């Protein structure tokens, strides 16, 4: 390490030695949390509530995989199974995946990355959390008082006419939760436009911020359509107004059009912030500026727009016109391009970088591989003729789990490890974390890769029984799910452990670039003592292999012998 | 703008226009324009929506960036309705009855 760098990191260390009044310790008591306007505390509220939803959704997944261990329905009845996969999907999509990275890390990091004291509308931010919780509790109420069995997609006519479960309550829950998403998107957009520090021009923004900008656009323009769709469903189900039922003058697949107009872009609400995380982490652990910064920034915006033009690929076999199908198929191929641009640019970032395999980087590499598989199999499904065979099979299930779990959850795990020292002021145990990252990677692939094969062989999704010949692959999948489950429990244990016994983190344990690493860990309530002035572009890493030795982790002692 | 946008009279004038257009909607419903019934009703409705967006929601007096976001909302509406109708219109081309 050069003397200049040593000097600067020593100076940082001195300036930020264990802060007396961080945002965590400046106030105590339940009221100081539930009425807080501090974006960092609100992020923690989201983190805790969404972790609970994640494990609830996970519990349904465990029950589903247990049932599928054998070809017969020996654990639960068909109707119970319908409720379990519906509730798994509903909880995971609406109460974990959609808000996950924006609500936790976007909330915590956007003001820090922009050099601001808070988001533009702190009260609106707290309101978003309360709306999220009201929606979440209502969804729990629906689950407890009878459950929902329509599938997370709520397709009519089943949801509007035939289902006897708590469709209305669940629908209202999602309607309410949507507003949380809209308000968060609005808050982020205004913050990014208005609260950038002096010198922080658009093309000096971290790519995490660009990703959240694009995400917010989708939240703002897409979510109202979901709300309207649910409202129409409720009006038809409750009052017999004809929107979807041909007998009442409706169009039978209009619901699918409206639902997927939001819900395909919703996939990008989940994956774009994840991509933002990957850009941050990969440049830090390759000690290199992200390759093709402008292309990654613009590809986020391209995804935000093009993502709205492809929804019809969910309707190829639903009675949609073949001509519309051709257009949607073509456009679905087009939307793959900006995602591919990102994957190529991340790979190019690794090229000749000085790579170190800390836990966030392990998740990051996992993301790139798994997201690529998830994305490419999406192209299979976007091909008209192939989709006729694969539609509604386990191939689809495997595809979107590669994108959502292999992509979004991997990035979420990368983010929580990368910024844990900043959020809590404590380091997590590196070796345990690397171990669980590998367990999760193995468990994930063992769970979902067999499902590609099952789908290709023709096993339909959403049945609790299946022909005997599919059992071997289902046993693999269930075995993988139990490994995956353990992989997710290990971080729960060591993160909680680290809150008390973790090594105190310096302000910049990864020697990373970005304004959030220039302030104390954990930050003070108002983040910056003085508004910072930005004079350099993002990711201005000096390529220096020996930087690695400065990492403030368990094996620092081991590595410092290289210096 | 030279108008005082916080004055009550300004909003009352917009409100009066909206009431007149509402009366026009009701009136048009009693007259059979044949194929033009729907376009006429839609035009009146869109004019009303535009008045609300431009004046009650202050877009008329806002910066270009606000215009851009408001316009984006309408562009998205065009995508939603346009591509959905693309399906519904072209269903009949396959020799099946159009719905
Ligand atoms: Cu889609």
XYZ file of C-alpha atoms and ligand atoms in Angstrom:
663
model
C 0.000 0.000 0.000
C 1.381 3.397 -0.893
C 2.125 5.844 1.880
C -0.489 8.307 0.664
C -3.276 5.760 0.898
C -2.131 4.630 4.315
C -2.193 8.191 5.504
C -5.670 8.871 4.182
C -7.186 5.730 5.626
C -5.530 6.401 8.967
C -6.989 9.894 8.954
C -10.429 8.499 8.174
C -10.112 5.970 10.942
C -9.271 8.651 13.484
C -12.052 10.991 12.423
C -14.694 8.285 12.718
C -13.615 6.302 15.754
C -16.760 4.827 17.336
C -19.301 7.643 16.998
C -21.006 8.713 20.218
C -24.306 9.699 18.698
C -25.004 7.584 15.667
C -28.499 7.340 14.207
C -28.973 4.162 16.256
C -27.870 5.478 19.635
C -29.107 9.075 19.519
C -32.571 8.153 20.756
C -34.031 5.152 22.526
C -37.450 3.631 22.948
C -40.084 2.157 20.693
C -41.554 5.593 19.940
C -38.236 6.885 18.650
C -38.415 4.141 16.025
C -42.104 4.100 15.141
C -42.302 7.883 14.745
C -38.857 8.416 13.238
C -38.402 10.524 10.138
C -34.790 9.396 9.665
C -34.416 7.516 6.372
C -31.901 5.171 8.001
C -34.249 4.156 10.792
C -37.113 3.711 8.330
C -34.826 1.431 6.314
C -34.313 -0.654 9.468
C -38.083 -0.837 10.010
C -38.414 -2.185 6.469
C -35.521 -4.583 6.993
C -37.131 -6.138 10.064
C -40.649 -6.363 8.644
C -39.496 -7.737 5.294
C -37.271 -10.327 6.911
C -40.373 -11.576 8.730
C -42.307 -11.743 5.444
C -39.374 -13.524 3.790
C -39.416 -16.295 6.376
C -43.225 -16.542 6.210
C -43.052 -16.925 2.429
C -40.216 -19.376 2.921
C -42.310 -21.461 5.305
C -44.951 -21.892 2.580
C -42.189 -22.922 0.162
C -40.970 -25.558 2.613
C -44.473 -27.003 2.868
C -44.821 -27.038 -0.938
C -41.505 -28.846 -1.412
C -42.381 -31.360 1.306
C -45.668 -32.169 -0.417
C -43.854 -32.642 -3.739
C -41.384 -35.111 -2.222
C -43.763 -37.890 -3.225
C -46.038 -38.180 -6.272
C -49.138 -38.531 -4.087
C -50.988 -35.899 -2.124
C -50.067 -37.257 1.276
C -49.297 -34.069 3.198
C -52.166 -31.792 2.227
C -55.296 -31.621 0.120
C -55.353 -30.053 -3.323
C -57.112 -26.943 -2.021
C -54.622 -26.430 0.778
C -51.816 -26.820 -1.738
C -53.429 -24.152 -3.936
C -53.493 -21.811 -0.964
C -49.889 -22.525 -0.051
C -48.394 -21.770 -3.454
C -50.622 -18.708 -3.806
C -49.573 -17.372 -0.422
C -45.927 -18.209 -1.062
C -46.031 -16.185 -4.270
C -48.093 -13.328 -2.890
C -45.979 -12.845 0.229
C -42.661 -13.219 -1.573
C -43.494 -10.986 -4.546
C -45.484 -8.191 -2.927
C -44.073 -8.124 0.576
C -40.466 -9.112 0.007
C -39.097 -8.973 -3.548
C -40.793 -5.807 -4.794
C -39.859 -3.565 -1.882
C -36.721 -5.446 -0.785
C -33.727 -3.578 -2.179
C -35.389 -0.165 -2.767
C -37.119 0.053 0.596
C -34.164 -1.152 2.647
C -31.024 -0.194 0.766
C -32.491 2.529 -1.429
C -33.890 4.182 1.663
C -30.694 3.828 3.629
C -28.231 4.634 0.872
C -29.735 7.137 -1.565
C -29.289 10.162 0.736
C -25.822 8.932 1.730
C -24.777 8.407 -1.883
C -26.174 11.802 -2.897
C -24.588 13.708 -0.015
C -28.005 14.636 1.417
C -29.312 14.711 4.975
C -32.448 12.713 4.178
C -34.864 11.882 1.389
C -36.855 14.776 -0.082
C -40.030 13.860 1.863
C -39.181 12.194 5.197
C -42.798 12.127 6.427
C -43.972 10.559 3.186
C -41.239 7.988 3.664
C -42.566 6.995 7.083
C -46.103 6.969 5.675
C -44.928 4.530 2.987
C -43.796 2.110 5.681
C -47.116 2.377 7.519
C -49.039 1.781 4.296
C -46.799 -1.200 3.605
C -47.525 -2.587 7.071
C -51.288 -2.034 6.818
C -51.271 -3.919 3.506
C -49.052 -6.618 4.979
C -51.195 -7.130 8.063
C -54.334 -7.272 5.927
C -52.663 -9.922 3.752
C -51.829 -11.869 6.927
C -55.456 -11.534 7.982
C -56.539 -12.977 4.620
C -54.105 -15.860 5.032
C -55.234 -16.670 8.569
C -58.971 -16.362 7.930
C -59.269 -18.840 5.093
C -56.359 -18.092 2.796
C -56.187 -17.251 -0.899
C -56.101 -19.924 -3.612
C -56.133 -18.076 -6.923
C -52.386 -18.084 -7.609
C -50.468 -14.867 -7.049
C -51.670 -13.734 -10.488
C -55.378 -13.597 -9.480
C -56.532 -14.662 -12.962
C -60.187 -14.274 -13.823
C -62.697 -15.903 -14.100
C -61.465 -18.027 -11.190
C -60.739 -15.057 -8.933
C -63.822 -13.111 -9.986
C -66.408 -15.869 -9.990
C -65.402 -19.266 -8.654
C -62.867 -18.887 -5.834
C -64.378 -19.089 -2.356
C -61.279 -17.947 -0.500
C -60.358 -14.491 0.822
C -59.785 -12.983 -2.629
C -61.347 -9.623 -1.739
C -59.294 -9.087 1.410
C -56.069 -10.109 -0.309
C -56.919 -7.846 -3.249
C -57.485 -4.885 -0.940
C -54.186 -5.693 0.807
C -52.297 -5.513 -2.492
C -54.197 -2.376 -3.525
C -53.050 -0.664 -0.318
C -49.474 -1.945 -0.512
C -49.174 -0.562 -4.035
C -49.451 2.972 -2.696
C -46.415 2.388 -0.525
C -44.502 1.564 -3.677
C -45.821 4.618 -5.549
C -44.880 6.972 -2.713
C -41.413 5.462 -2.372
C -40.825 5.869 -6.114
C -41.999 9.472 -5.993
C -39.754 10.191 -3.012
C -36.709 8.697 -4.726
C -37.302 10.575 -7.993
C -37.583 13.942 -6.301
C -34.585 13.182 -4.091
C -32.375 12.219 -7.027
C -33.425 15.289 -8.986
C -33.207 17.847 -6.214
C -30.815 16.734 -3.508
C -27.540 15.847 -5.192
C -24.494 17.367 -3.516
C -22.581 20.135 -5.308
C -20.469 18.611 -8.069
C -22.482 15.383 -8.149
C -23.546 15.566 -11.782
C -25.805 12.947 -13.371
C -22.869 11.050 -14.812
C -20.991 11.041 -11.536
C -23.868 9.246 -9.796
C -23.227 5.728 -8.558
C -24.977 3.204 -10.819
C -27.009 2.144 -7.772
C -28.658 5.578 -7.968
C -29.306 5.269 -11.712
C -30.875 1.867 -11.113
C -33.142 3.317 -8.437
C -34.079 6.199 -10.700
C -35.221 3.763 -13.387
C -36.994 1.624 -10.781
C -38.848 4.639 -9.408
C -40.104 5.525 -12.880
C -41.588 2.032 -13.198
C -43.094 2.176 -9.696
C -44.728 5.493 -10.450
C -46.056 4.644 -13.916
C -46.859 0.953 -13.453
C -48.242 0.466 -9.965
C -51.435 2.509 -10.520
C -52.400 0.029 -13.240
C -52.183 -2.840 -10.746
C -54.379 -0.876 -8.358
C -56.959 -0.234 -11.094
C -56.889 -3.876 -12.168
C -57.528 -5.088 -8.634
C -60.296 -2.526 -8.283
C -61.935 -3.817 -11.480
C -61.624 -7.375 -10.194
C -63.253 -6.338 -6.915
C -66.079 -4.534 -8.758
C -66.779 -7.586 -10.903
C -66.522 -10.030 -8.017
C -68.466 -7.914 -5.543
C -70.965 -6.046 -7.712
C -71.205 -8.008 -10.939
C -69.822 -5.220 -13.119
C -68.691 -6.709 -16.424
C -65.052 -6.101 -17.194
C -63.728 -9.602 -17.735
C -66.749 -11.887 -17.979
C -67.991 -12.142 -21.598
C -71.506 -12.837 -20.279
C -71.424 -9.352 -18.738
C -69.897 -7.782 -21.837
C -66.275 -8.072 -20.712
C -63.197 -9.440 -22.412
C -61.944 -12.732 -20.976
C -58.242 -11.949 -21.211
C -58.408 -8.236 -20.455
C -57.491 -9.083 -16.867
C -54.293 -10.774 -18.039
C -53.408 -7.778 -20.205
C -53.869 -5.332 -17.337
C -52.238 -7.574 -14.734
C -49.104 -8.182 -16.785
C -48.866 -4.565 -17.926
C -47.812 -3.969 -14.333
C -46.431 -7.339 -13.375
C -43.880 -7.767 -16.122
C -42.340 -4.343 -15.396
C -42.619 -5.358 -11.722
C -39.936 -7.933 -12.490
C -37.736 -4.961 -13.363
C -38.747 -3.190 -10.145
C -37.163 -6.215 -8.481
C -34.146 -6.770 -10.718
C -33.021 -3.193 -11.528
C -32.083 -2.308 -7.929
C -30.362 -5.697 -7.736
C -28.334 -4.748 -10.803
C -27.457 -1.476 -9.086
C -26.096 -3.393 -6.119
C -24.000 -5.601 -8.391
C -22.396 -2.581 -10.071
C -21.357 -1.168 -6.673
C -20.022 -4.420 -5.272
C -18.235 -5.649 -8.371
C -16.262 -2.451 -8.870
C -15.226 -2.411 -5.217
C -13.970 -6.002 -5.194
C -12.359 -5.781 -8.609
C -10.810 -2.427 -7.615
C -11.854 -1.061 -10.990
C -14.224 1.500 -12.401
C -17.292 -0.259 -13.807
C -16.677 -0.922 -17.485
C -18.942 1.152 -19.743
C -20.521 3.299 -17.024
C -22.741 5.184 -19.464
C -24.006 2.015 -21.091
C -25.033 0.554 -17.741
C -26.749 3.783 -16.726
C -28.675 4.061 -19.993
C -29.492 0.359 -20.093
C -31.356 0.842 -16.791
C -33.438 3.557 -18.408
C -33.925 1.448 -21.539
C -35.194 -1.426 -19.395
C -37.615 0.922 -17.617
C -39.199 1.867 -20.961
C -38.885 -1.361 -22.980
C -40.050 -3.392 -19.972
C -43.524 -1.952 -20.529
C -43.789 -3.216 -24.117
C -43.455 -6.956 -23.597
C -46.246 -8.070 -21.252
C -48.069 -10.055 -23.917
C -45.471 -12.830 -23.700
C -47.526 -14.156 -20.775
C -50.576 -14.523 -23.033
C -49.265 -16.557 -25.961
C -51.535 -19.508 -25.195
C -54.350 -17.569 -23.515
C -56.277 -16.678 -26.667
C -54.361 -13.531 -27.506
C -54.175 -12.921 -31.252
C -51.191 -14.553 -32.935
C -50.272 -11.215 -34.494
C -50.088 -9.521 -31.101
C -48.089 -12.546 -29.946
C -45.543 -11.984 -32.714
C -45.085 -8.343 -31.744
C -44.727 -9.164 -28.053
C -42.336 -12.019 -28.803
C -40.096 -9.727 -30.855
C -40.139 -6.979 -28.226
C -39.300 -9.511 -25.497
C -36.173 -10.407 -27.443
C -35.334 -6.697 -27.659
C -35.632 -6.117 -23.906
C -33.000 -8.773 -23.328
C -30.403 -6.529 -24.947
C -29.990 -3.953 -22.163
C -29.789 -6.750 -19.584
C -27.135 -8.464 -21.674
C -25.256 -5.157 -21.944
C -25.012 -5.128 -18.176
C -23.830 -8.718 -17.898
C -21.138 -8.157 -20.524
C -20.017 -4.945 -18.848
C -19.742 -6.582 -15.442
C -17.698 -9.379 -16.961
C -15.474 -6.792 -18.628
C -15.139 -5.057 -15.252
C -13.710 -8.268 -13.805
C -11.204 -8.507 -16.657
C -7.751 -7.610 -15.318
C -9.278 -6.379 -12.061
C -7.634 -7.274 -8.761
C -10.420 -9.517 -7.620
C -10.929 -10.532 -4.025
C -13.568 -13.051 -3.054
C -15.129 -11.455 -0.003
C -18.705 -12.543 0.754
C -20.459 -9.703 -1.141
C -18.366 -10.574 -4.193
C -19.274 -14.261 -3.925
C -22.964 -13.336 -4.036
C -22.217 -10.962 -6.871
C -20.580 -13.649 -9.000
C -23.455 -15.971 -8.107
C -25.867 -13.305 -9.327
C -24.157 -12.930 -12.697
C -24.221 -16.653 -13.436
C -27.722 -17.337 -12.162
C -29.267 -14.198 -13.622
C -27.790 -15.093 -17.000
C -29.423 -18.525 -16.854
C -32.686 -16.955 -15.712
C -32.577 -14.357 -18.466
C -31.672 -16.750 -21.254
C -34.410 -19.218 -20.333
C -36.731 -16.208 -20.481
C -35.858 -16.005 -24.171
C -36.903 -19.639 -24.615
C -40.275 -18.722 -23.137
C -40.531 -15.590 -25.280
C -40.223 -17.753 -28.402
C -43.784 -18.347 -29.596
C -43.549 -21.989 -30.614
C -41.373 -23.111 -27.693
C -43.737 -21.444 -25.248
C -46.612 -23.622 -26.419
C -44.696 -26.566 -24.966
C -43.236 -24.857 -21.905
C -46.127 -22.624 -20.813
C -47.427 -23.412 -17.315
C -44.789 -26.079 -16.736
C -42.038 -26.207 -14.127
C -39.735 -24.680 -16.731
C -41.461 -21.358 -16.070
C -41.164 -21.863 -12.316
C -37.439 -22.578 -12.655
C -36.963 -19.593 -14.998
C -38.461 -16.977 -12.714
C -36.857 -18.400 -9.602
C -33.472 -18.084 -11.318
C -34.293 -14.429 -11.930
C -35.927 -13.651 -8.591
C -34.034 -15.857 -6.149
C -30.849 -16.389 -8.159
C -30.904 -12.739 -9.161
C -32.733 -10.513 -6.702
C -32.143 -12.453 -3.484
C -28.466 -13.030 -4.339
C -28.052 -9.275 -4.861
C -29.989 -8.594 -1.667
C -27.559 -10.852 0.188
C -24.602 -9.131 -1.493
C -26.026 -5.777 -0.407
C -26.695 -6.739 3.177
C -23.146 -8.065 3.607
C -21.556 -5.140 1.772
C -23.383 -2.402 3.704
C -23.853 -4.234 7.029
C -20.777 -2.497 8.510
C -22.196 0.884 7.436
C -25.700 0.124 8.738
C -24.757 -1.408 12.088
C -21.154 -0.338 12.694
C -20.198 -4.011 13.115
C -18.446 -6.531 10.892
C -20.083 -9.894 10.236
C -17.906 -13.015 10.584
C -16.349 -13.430 7.143
C -15.709 -17.173 7.147
C -19.233 -18.102 8.279
C -20.601 -15.721 5.677
C -18.554 -17.213 2.844
C -19.616 -20.673 3.955
C -23.306 -19.779 3.878
C -22.908 -18.051 0.497
C -21.623 -21.327 -0.924
C -24.377 -23.314 0.811
C -26.995 -20.988 -0.690
C -25.474 -21.284 -4.171
C -25.439 -25.081 -4.034
C -28.873 -25.322 -2.428
C -30.363 -22.924 -4.951
C -29.109 -24.798 -7.993
C -30.075 -28.163 -6.576
C -33.590 -26.844 -5.936
C -34.276 -25.162 -9.228
C -32.141 -26.754 -11.918
C -34.129 -30.026 -11.768
C -37.257 -27.941 -12.304
C -36.002 -26.911 -15.758
C -35.797 -30.598 -16.607
C -39.190 -31.343 -15.065
C -40.790 -28.570 -17.072
C -39.108 -29.648 -20.270
C -40.421 -33.161 -19.632
C -43.897 -31.703 -19.247
C -44.626 -31.523 -15.514
C -47.265 -28.800 -15.085
C -46.981 -26.270 -12.295
C -49.593 -25.828 -9.544
C -50.484 -29.500 -8.973
C -49.879 -31.315 -5.713
C -49.713 -34.740 -7.371
C -47.627 -35.846 -10.345
C -46.763 -39.018 -12.302
C -44.268 -41.356 -10.608
C -41.633 -40.839 -13.308
C -41.041 -37.259 -12.077
C -40.220 -38.257 -8.517
C -36.410 -38.465 -8.739
C -36.042 -34.897 -9.940
C -38.563 -33.702 -7.358
C -36.579 -35.382 -4.595
C -33.461 -33.520 -5.786
C -35.428 -30.296 -5.744
C -36.768 -30.844 -2.228
C -33.308 -31.820 -0.978
C -31.931 -28.630 -2.506
C -34.674 -26.588 -0.844
C -33.694 -27.861 2.590
C -30.047 -26.950 1.920
C -31.177 -23.538 0.684
C -33.298 -23.052 3.800
C -30.322 -23.765 6.054
C -28.235 -21.421 3.915
C -30.690 -18.599 4.669
C -30.845 -19.362 8.389
C -27.074 -19.165 8.944
C -26.864 -15.431 8.067
C -29.822 -14.771 10.403
C -27.760 -16.209 13.225
C -24.455 -14.474 12.530
C -25.991 -11.101 11.690
C -27.819 -11.051 15.014
C -24.638 -12.315 16.728
C -22.562 -9.567 15.105
C -24.790 -6.836 16.565
C -23.259 -7.562 19.968
C -20.033 -9.381 19.319
C -19.007 -8.370 15.800
C -15.772 -6.450 15.388
C -16.480 -2.678 15.269
C -16.332 -1.515 11.668
C -14.289 1.453 10.513
C -15.941 4.053 8.305
C -14.687 2.296 5.186
C -13.876 -1.365 5.813
C -13.771 -2.267 2.095
C -11.737 0.769 1.053
C -14.663 1.463 -1.253
C -15.426 4.627 -3.204
C -18.673 6.538 -2.747
C -19.901 9.195 -0.344
C -21.506 6.687 2.025
C -18.024 5.434 2.905
C -16.709 8.877 3.841
C -18.891 9.157 6.946
C -18.971 7.252 10.226
C -20.256 3.678 10.593
C -23.043 3.839 11.680
C -23.723 7.353 10.354
C -24.808 10.250 12.546
C -28.527 11.212 12.395
C -27.901 13.890 9.776
C -25.342 11.890 7.812
C -22.950 14.681 6.840
C -21.508 17.331 9.149
C -20.866 19.484 6.088
C -22.425 19.016 2.683
C -19.743 17.240 0.664
C -18.441 18.592 -2.633
C -17.904 15.930 -5.268
C -14.892 16.368 -7.525
C -14.423 12.959 -9.122
C -16.418 10.416 -11.079
C -17.909 7.316 -9.441
C -15.691 4.293 -8.844
C -12.415 6.196 -9.132
C -10.466 3.196 -7.907
C -6.746 3.264 -8.296
C -6.056 -0.217 -9.601
C -3.791 -1.606 -6.931
C -3.783 -5.276 -6.035
C -2.432 -4.615 -2.569
C -5.535 -2.664 -1.633
C -6.995 -6.017 -0.739
C -4.730 -6.156 2.255
C -6.517 -3.166 3.711
C -9.822 -5.028 4.067
C -11.006 -4.817 7.590
C -12.139 -8.394 8.031
C -11.426 -11.598 9.889
C -8.519 -12.624 7.774
C -6.910 -9.231 7.727
C -4.076 -10.554 9.823
C -3.511 -13.397 7.401
C -3.443 -11.145 4.388
C -1.420 -8.360 5.924
C 1.643 -10.569 5.695
C 1.672 -9.678 1.995
C 2.236 -5.987 2.689
C -48.195 33.378 -16.006
C -49.966 36.615 -15.330
C -52.909 34.821 -13.674
C -52.761 34.676 -9.948
C -52.944 30.909 -9.598
C -53.900 31.083 -5.943
C -56.966 33.246 -6.565
C -60.325 31.644 -5.949
C -61.881 33.089 -9.097
C -59.344 31.319 -11.253
C -60.333 27.932 -9.836
C -64.024 28.781 -9.985
C -63.746 29.492 -13.707
C -62.131 26.105 -14.303
C -64.772 24.500 -12.094
C -67.575 26.195 -14.039
C -66.103 24.903 -17.298
C -66.018 21.394 -15.826
C -69.683 21.672 -14.840
C -70.635 22.821 -18.340
C -68.749 19.866 -19.841
C -70.477 17.509 -17.408
C -73.826 18.854 -18.600
C -72.595 18.282 -22.155
C -71.810 14.650 -21.307
C -75.281 14.129 -19.906
C -76.857 15.901 -22.859
C -74.867 13.887 -25.395
C -76.057 10.691 -23.760
C -79.621 11.510 -24.759
C -78.790 12.078 -28.424
C -77.964 9.194 -30.739
C -74.873 10.099 -32.762
C -74.527 6.586 -34.100
C -70.918 5.584 -34.505
C -69.807 8.953 -33.163
C -71.402 8.507 -29.730
C -68.319 7.044 -28.119
C -65.766 9.405 -29.717
C -67.859 12.401 -28.667
C -68.210 11.182 -25.078
C -64.474 10.405 -24.933
C -63.515 13.815 -26.291
C -65.572 15.604 -23.641
C -64.133 13.359 -20.915
C -60.566 13.940 -22.086
C -61.079 17.689 -22.176
C -62.282 17.562 -18.590
C -59.314 15.415 -17.547
C -56.949 17.823 -19.253
C -58.445 20.784 -17.403
C -57.987 19.031 -14.080
C -54.387 18.035 -14.859
C -53.334 21.404 -16.267
C -55.019 23.747 -13.820
C -56.137 21.977 -10.643
C -52.902 19.979 -10.582
C -50.860 23.026 -11.609
C -49.024 21.392 -14.499
C -49.674 24.460 -16.703
C -47.615 26.600 -14.340
C -44.902 24.039 -13.714
C -41.418 23.478 -15.020
C -40.569 21.461 -18.120
C -39.542 18.473 -15.982
C -43.055 18.253 -14.527
C -44.460 18.440 -18.055
C -42.163 15.601 -19.033
C -43.405 13.355 -16.231
C -47.055 14.239 -16.869
C -46.549 13.509 -20.561
C -44.856 10.215 -19.698
C -47.991 9.214 -17.795
C -50.071 9.753 -20.930
C -47.548 8.012 -23.140
C -47.800 4.988 -20.834
C -51.592 5.131 -21.107
C -51.228 5.082 -24.895
C -48.969 2.015 -24.634
C -51.433 0.243 -22.333
C -54.518 0.925 -24.413
C -52.780 0.762 -27.800
C -51.119 -2.607 -27.384
C -54.133 -4.173 -25.659
C -56.328 -3.049 -28.561
C -53.675 -4.400 -30.918
C -54.593 -7.813 -29.589
C -58.359 -7.310 -29.566
C -58.502 -5.828 -33.077
C -56.264 -8.446 -34.675
C -57.991 -11.469 -33.129
C -60.493 -11.582 -35.979
C -57.738 -11.806 -38.586
C -57.145 -15.449 -37.793
C -60.524 -16.445 -39.109
C -62.049 -16.529 -35.630
C -64.833 -14.213 -34.596
C -63.494 -10.998 -33.046
C -64.584 -10.567 -29.449
Cu -42.959 -11.063 -18.393
